Tab-separated table of C-alpha atoms in Angstrom:
chain	number	residue	atom	x	y	z
H	27	MET	CA	-69.870	-22.508	-98.122
H	28	ASN	CA	-68.791	-18.877	-97.936
H	29	ALA	CA	-71.544	-16.268	-97.849
H	30	GLN	CA	-71.747	-13.984	-100.861
H	31	PRO	CA	-70.523	-10.460	-100.030
H	32	SER	CA	-73.250	-7.839	-99.927
H	33	VAL	CA	-73.518	-4.960	-102.397
H	34	TRP	CA	-72.399	-2.675	-99.568
H	35	ASP	CA	-69.281	-4.805	-98.999
H	36	LEU	CA	-68.483	-4.885	-102.711
H	37	VAL	CA	-68.762	-1.097	-102.952
H	38	ARG	CA	-66.286	-0.814	-100.089
H	39	GLN	CA	-64.005	-3.390	-101.732
H	40	PHE	CA	-63.995	-1.412	-104.978
H	41	ALA	CA	-63.389	1.907	-103.224
H	42	GLU	CA	-60.479	0.581	-101.175
H	43	ALA	CA	-58.779	-0.643	-104.349
H	44	GLN	CA	-58.860	2.786	-106.017
H	45	ARG	CA	-56.214	5.464	-105.882
H	46	GLY	CA	-57.843	8.853	-105.485
H	47	ALA	CA	-61.266	9.850	-106.764
H	48	TRP	CA	-63.311	7.786	-109.199
H	49	LYS	CA	-66.479	8.259	-111.225
H	50	GLN	CA	-69.698	6.568	-110.232
H	51	GLU	CA	-69.917	5.028	-113.689
H	52	GLU	CA	-66.626	3.209	-113.065
H	53	ILE	CA	-68.090	1.201	-110.207
H	54	VAL	CA	-71.280	0.534	-112.179
H	55	SER	CA	-69.092	-0.911	-114.938
H	56	TRP	CA	-67.123	-2.920	-112.350
H	57	PHE	CA	-70.312	-4.509	-111.023
H	58	ARG	CA	-71.393	-5.412	-114.546
H	59	ARG	CA	-68.129	-7.303	-115.036
H	60	HIS	CA	-67.620	-8.861	-111.603
H	61	ALA	CA	-71.085	-9.183	-110.042
H	62	PRO	CA	-73.626	-8.885	-112.890
H	63	ASP	CA	-76.282	-10.954	-111.142
H	64	GLN	CA	-75.977	-9.322	-107.749
H	65	ALA	CA	-77.041	-5.728	-108.347
H	66	LYS	CA	-78.627	-3.660	-111.063
H	67	ASP	CA	-77.175	-0.303	-112.014
H	68	GLY	CA	-79.700	1.696	-109.973
H	69	THR	CA	-78.968	-0.374	-106.870
H	70	VAL	CA	-75.238	0.202	-107.231
H	71	ARG	CA	-75.729	3.950	-107.585
H	72	SER	CA	-77.979	4.152	-104.527
H	73	HIS	CA	-75.426	2.210	-102.446
H	74	VAL	CA	-72.598	4.490	-103.568
H	75	ARG	CA	-74.578	7.593	-102.621
H	76	GLY	CA	-75.640	5.979	-99.355
H	77	ALA	CA	-72.024	5.192	-98.504
H	78	ALA	CA	-71.048	8.870	-98.714
H	79	TRP	CA	-71.328	10.982	-95.574
H	80	ASN	CA	-71.866	14.274	-97.425
H	81	VAL	CA	-74.815	13.540	-99.747
H	82	GLY	CA	-78.168	15.238	-99.256
H	83	ASP	CA	-80.127	12.227	-98.059
H	84	ARG	CA	-78.732	8.873	-96.960
H	85	SER	CA	-81.695	7.901	-94.761
H	86	GLN	CA	-82.017	4.578	-96.595
H	87	PHE	CA	-78.592	3.631	-95.202
H	88	SER	CA	-78.718	5.528	-91.912
H	89	GLY	CA	-78.004	2.348	-89.970
H	90	ARG	CA	-74.643	1.912	-91.696
H	91	PRO	CA	-71.676	4.229	-91.121
H	92	PRO	CA	-70.467	5.899	-94.322
H	93	PHE	CA	-67.016	5.368	-95.762
H	94	LEU	CA	-67.030	7.527	-98.917
H	95	THR	CA	-66.761	11.237	-99.655
H	96	ARG	CA	-68.586	12.793	-102.591
H	97	VAL	CA	-66.042	15.171	-104.119
H	98	ASP	CA	-68.100	16.407	-107.083
H	99	THR	CA	-71.111	15.451	-109.144
H	100	GLY	CA	-70.710	11.743	-109.847
H	101	TRP	CA	-67.219	11.590	-108.258
H	102	PHE	CA	-66.327	9.793	-105.016
H	103	ARG	CA	-63.318	8.641	-102.971
H	104	LEU	CA	-62.641	6.950	-99.666
H	105	ALA	CA	-63.413	9.280	-96.783
H	106	THR	CA	-60.568	10.284	-94.503
H	107	GLU	CA	-60.708	9.521	-90.797
H	108	ALA	CA	-60.869	13.271	-90.106
H	109	GLU	CA	-63.968	13.595	-92.342
H	110	LEU	CA	-65.685	10.634	-90.722
H	111	SER	CA	-64.820	11.883	-87.241
H	112	ALA	CA	-66.322	15.289	-88.061
H	113	TRP	CA	-69.419	13.576	-89.480
H	114	ARG	CA	-69.834	11.493	-86.318
H	115	ASP	CA	-69.460	14.577	-84.132
H	116	ALA	CA	-72.048	16.462	-86.192
H	117	SER	CA	-74.450	13.509	-86.128
H	118	THR	CA	-74.161	13.277	-82.355
H	119	ALA	CA	-74.647	17.010	-81.860
H	120	ALA	CA	-77.583	17.339	-84.266
H	121	PRO	CA	-80.343	16.140	-81.881
H	122	LYS	CA	-79.197	18.650	-79.259
H	123	THR	CA	-79.583	21.626	-81.582
H	124	ALA	CA	-82.609	23.684	-80.552
H	125	GLY	CA	-84.764	25.670	-82.909
H	126	ALA	CA	-83.579	23.924	-86.076
H	127	PRO	CA	-86.101	24.039	-88.918
H	128	LYS	CA	-88.021	20.832	-89.418
H	129	LEU	CA	-86.970	18.951	-92.526
H	130	ALA	CA	-89.522	17.343	-94.764
H	131	PRO	CA	-89.439	13.566	-95.110
H	132	ALA	CA	-87.355	12.222	-97.969
H	133	ASP	CA	-89.063	11.164	-101.183
H	134	ASP	CA	-90.105	7.519	-101.154
H	135	ALA	CA	-88.404	6.989	-104.508
H	136	SER	CA	-85.066	8.285	-103.176
H	137	ASP	CA	-83.126	10.380	-105.701
H	138	TRP	CA	-82.792	8.076	-108.698
H	139	HIS	CA	-85.025	10.483	-110.606
H	140	THR	CA	-82.736	13.539	-110.524
H	141	GLU	CA	-81.825	14.893	-113.944
H	142	GLU	CA	-78.215	13.821	-113.458
H	143	ASN	CA	-79.163	10.238	-112.630
H	144	VAL	CA	-81.801	9.944	-115.357
H	145	GLN	CA	-79.250	11.135	-117.908
H	146	SER	CA	-76.754	8.577	-116.614
H	147	LEU	CA	-79.331	5.768	-116.882
H	148	LEU	CA	-80.187	6.875	-120.417
H	149	VAL	CA	-76.560	7.011	-121.553
H	150	ASP	CA	-75.847	3.579	-120.083
H	151	ARG	CA	-78.798	2.034	-121.900
H	152	LEU	CA	-77.964	3.733	-125.203
H	153	ARG	CA	-74.376	2.478	-125.035
H	154	SER	CA	-75.542	-1.054	-124.232
H	155	THR	CA	-77.786	-1.058	-127.313
H	156	GLY	CA	-75.124	0.012	-129.793
H	157	TRP	CA	-75.348	3.793	-129.734
H	158	THR	CA	-72.182	5.902	-129.789
H	159	ILE	CA	-72.431	8.803	-127.354
H	160	VAL	CA	-71.269	11.985	-129.055
H	161	ARG	CA	-72.044	14.441	-126.268
H	162	THR	CA	-73.380	14.604	-122.744
H	163	ALA	CA	-74.075	17.883	-120.986
H	164	ASN	CA	-73.085	18.552	-117.387
H	165	THR	CA	-76.596	18.770	-115.971
H	166	ALA	CA	-75.351	19.538	-112.463
H	167	THR	CA	-73.895	22.872	-113.617
H	168	GLY	CA	-76.741	23.673	-116.011
H	169	GLU	CA	-74.519	23.430	-119.082
H	170	HIS	CA	-76.263	24.772	-122.182
H	171	GLY	CA	-76.905	22.718	-125.284
H	172	VAL	CA	-78.439	19.345	-126.073
H	173	ASP	CA	-78.219	17.054	-123.043
H	174	VAL	CA	-77.360	13.864	-124.953
H	175	VAL	CA	-76.356	13.374	-128.578
H	176	ALA	CA	-75.883	9.822	-129.866
H	177	GLU	CA	-75.369	8.094	-133.221
H	178	ARG	CA	-76.144	4.615	-134.529
H	179	HIS	CA	-76.318	3.255	-138.080
H	180	GLY	CA	-76.420	6.736	-139.591
H	181	THR	CA	-79.133	8.022	-137.238
H	182	THR	CA	-78.444	10.863	-134.814
H	183	ILE	CA	-80.632	11.581	-131.806
H	184	GLY	CA	-80.681	14.656	-129.622
H	185	VAL	CA	-82.252	14.155	-126.197
H	186	GLU	CA	-83.551	16.753	-123.772
H	187	VAL	CA	-83.446	15.125	-120.323
H	188	LYS	CA	-85.508	16.138	-117.311
H	189	GLY	CA	-85.737	14.672	-113.829
H	190	TYR	CA	-88.685	14.580	-111.468
H	191	PRO	CA	-88.833	17.309	-108.811
H	192	SER	CA	-88.089	16.484	-105.201
H	193	LYS	CA	-90.195	17.730	-102.297
H	194	THR	CA	-87.213	19.438	-100.674
H	195	TYR	CA	-84.327	21.627	-101.765
H	196	ALA	CA	-81.275	19.536	-102.710
H	197	ARG	CA	-78.635	22.241	-102.221
H	198	GLY	CA	-78.054	25.801	-101.076
H	199	PRO	CA	-79.062	27.503	-97.798
H	200	ASN	CA	-82.517	25.849	-97.883
H	201	LYS	CA	-81.158	22.333	-98.354
H	202	GLY	CA	-83.548	19.797	-96.841
H	203	LEU	CA	-86.407	22.264	-96.411
H	204	PRO	CA	-89.757	21.792	-98.205
H	205	LYS	CA	-90.218	23.530	-101.540
H	206	PRO	CA	-93.253	25.827	-101.873
H	207	THR	CA	-94.219	24.271	-105.224
H	208	SER	CA	-95.494	20.694	-105.303
H	209	PRO	CA	-93.502	18.191	-107.395
H	210	THR	CA	-96.441	17.560	-109.736
H	211	ASN	CA	-96.844	21.269	-110.511
H	212	GLN	CA	-93.123	21.752	-111.015
H	213	ALA	CA	-93.002	18.685	-113.266
H	214	GLY	CA	-95.494	20.414	-115.528
H	215	HIS	CA	-93.137	23.376	-115.880
H	216	TRP	CA	-90.210	21.080	-116.632
H	217	TYR	CA	-92.252	19.262	-119.259
H	218	SER	CA	-93.036	22.531	-121.023
H	219	HIS	CA	-89.371	23.535	-120.909
H	220	ALA	CA	-88.445	20.215	-122.523
H	221	ILE	CA	-90.985	20.783	-125.316
H	222	LEU	CA	-89.431	24.144	-126.112
H	223	ALA	CA	-85.924	22.657	-126.212
H	224	ALA	CA	-87.088	19.772	-128.408
H	225	MET	CA	-88.816	22.150	-130.832
H	226	LYS	CA	-85.675	24.292	-131.085
H	227	LEU	CA	-83.649	21.178	-131.873
H	228	ARG	CA	-86.049	20.241	-134.692
H	229	VAL	CA	-85.314	23.634	-136.259
H	230	ALA	CA	-81.560	23.603	-135.620
H	231	GLN	CA	-81.019	19.959	-136.644
H	232	PRO	CA	-83.931	18.850	-138.852
H	233	SER	CA	-82.214	15.570	-139.797
H	234	TRP	CA	-81.890	14.468	-136.155
H	235	LEU	CA	-84.453	12.600	-134.123
H	236	SER	CA	-85.585	14.934	-131.350
H	237	VAL	CA	-86.389	13.178	-128.072
H	238	MET	CA	-87.653	14.251	-124.641
H	239	ALA	CA	-86.654	11.847	-121.847
H	240	PHE	CA	-88.219	11.723	-118.375
H	241	PRO	CA	-88.140	9.402	-115.377
H	242	ASP	CA	-91.157	7.118	-115.413
H	243	PHE	CA	-93.697	8.933	-113.245
H	244	PRO	CA	-97.489	9.029	-113.758
H	245	LYS	CA	-97.386	12.814	-114.109
H	246	TYR	CA	-95.169	12.670	-117.196
H	247	ARG	CA	-97.301	9.929	-118.755
H	248	SER	CA	-100.368	12.076	-118.173
H	249	LEU	CA	-98.738	15.147	-119.717
H	250	HIS	CA	-97.670	13.132	-122.741
H	251	ALA	CA	-101.191	11.799	-123.242
H	252	LYS	CA	-102.444	15.398	-123.442
H	253	THR	CA	-99.733	16.478	-125.930
H	254	ALA	CA	-99.071	13.298	-127.927
H	255	ALA	CA	-100.721	14.412	-131.191
H	256	PRO	CA	-98.922	17.759	-131.645
H	257	LEU	CA	-95.605	16.246	-130.546
H	258	ALA	CA	-95.948	13.448	-133.085
H	259	ALA	CA	-96.830	15.984	-135.776
H	260	ALA	CA	-93.666	17.913	-134.892
H	261	GLY	CA	-91.548	14.755	-135.092
H	262	ILE	CA	-90.702	14.695	-131.386
H	263	GLU	CA	-90.539	11.452	-129.416
H	264	VAL	CA	-91.090	11.058	-125.671
H	265	TRP	CA	-89.279	8.358	-123.697
H	266	VAL	CA	-89.769	7.384	-120.071
H	267	ILE	CA	-86.945	5.724	-118.162
H	268	SER	CA	-87.351	3.371	-115.233
H	269	SER	CA	-85.189	3.340	-112.111
H	270	GLU	CA	-83.379	0.337	-113.622
H	271	GLY	CA	-82.652	2.141	-116.889
H	272	ALA	CA	-85.311	0.566	-119.139
H	273	ILE	CA	-86.455	2.932	-121.904
H	274	GLU	CA	-90.078	2.996	-123.066
H	275	PRO	CA	-91.013	5.220	-126.032
H	276	LEU	CA	-94.533	6.532	-125.462
H	277	GLU	CA	-97.020	6.245	-128.308
């Protein structure tokens, strides 16, 4: 009896069959059709990111050589031999570099909880439950406007999506270095920003359902518990989203 190919092997199989760059959501859809019982959406996404040599943190897959290149937010392709050779050279030289700043350890929960990934999980679940996606904002570039707009059976929802802060900088000159603000404190700021956006939406589109969506972390549940009454009075819902894409409206 032949052994079932691993998720890692299936990601490689998919990538090798593509011509040029492809969106992460394409491979998620491919797994749903061809290997629905083997990997959940979040697992597929983490394997794709782990297979790329140029993502911020691939420590979960450090024992496996990468074979993808991340070309843009949510876009990947097969890495060239030149790219992989340069990555191997850099990896070999890294321990010899003196005086390099010490990087903080990666978050235990990996990066499923970034705003980009939470929005992707939300959109996937909405589509699978009959919603038509009208708009999605490019969260990676900070595009203005409602993050997600969807319609179903005459109801329109507008969703303000937030992620959960990481302990380290994800990009820029400080990439990998610890942030001065703790994730729990920064999450409080992000929660307040989401409230403001949701309130503005209630004024701009009073017939829509205004929703705030967050990754499922205790901090966001705690903040909701302290603000549930005024949010309900304002007609604003709060959803938390698991790493597997399950949506739970908070009461």
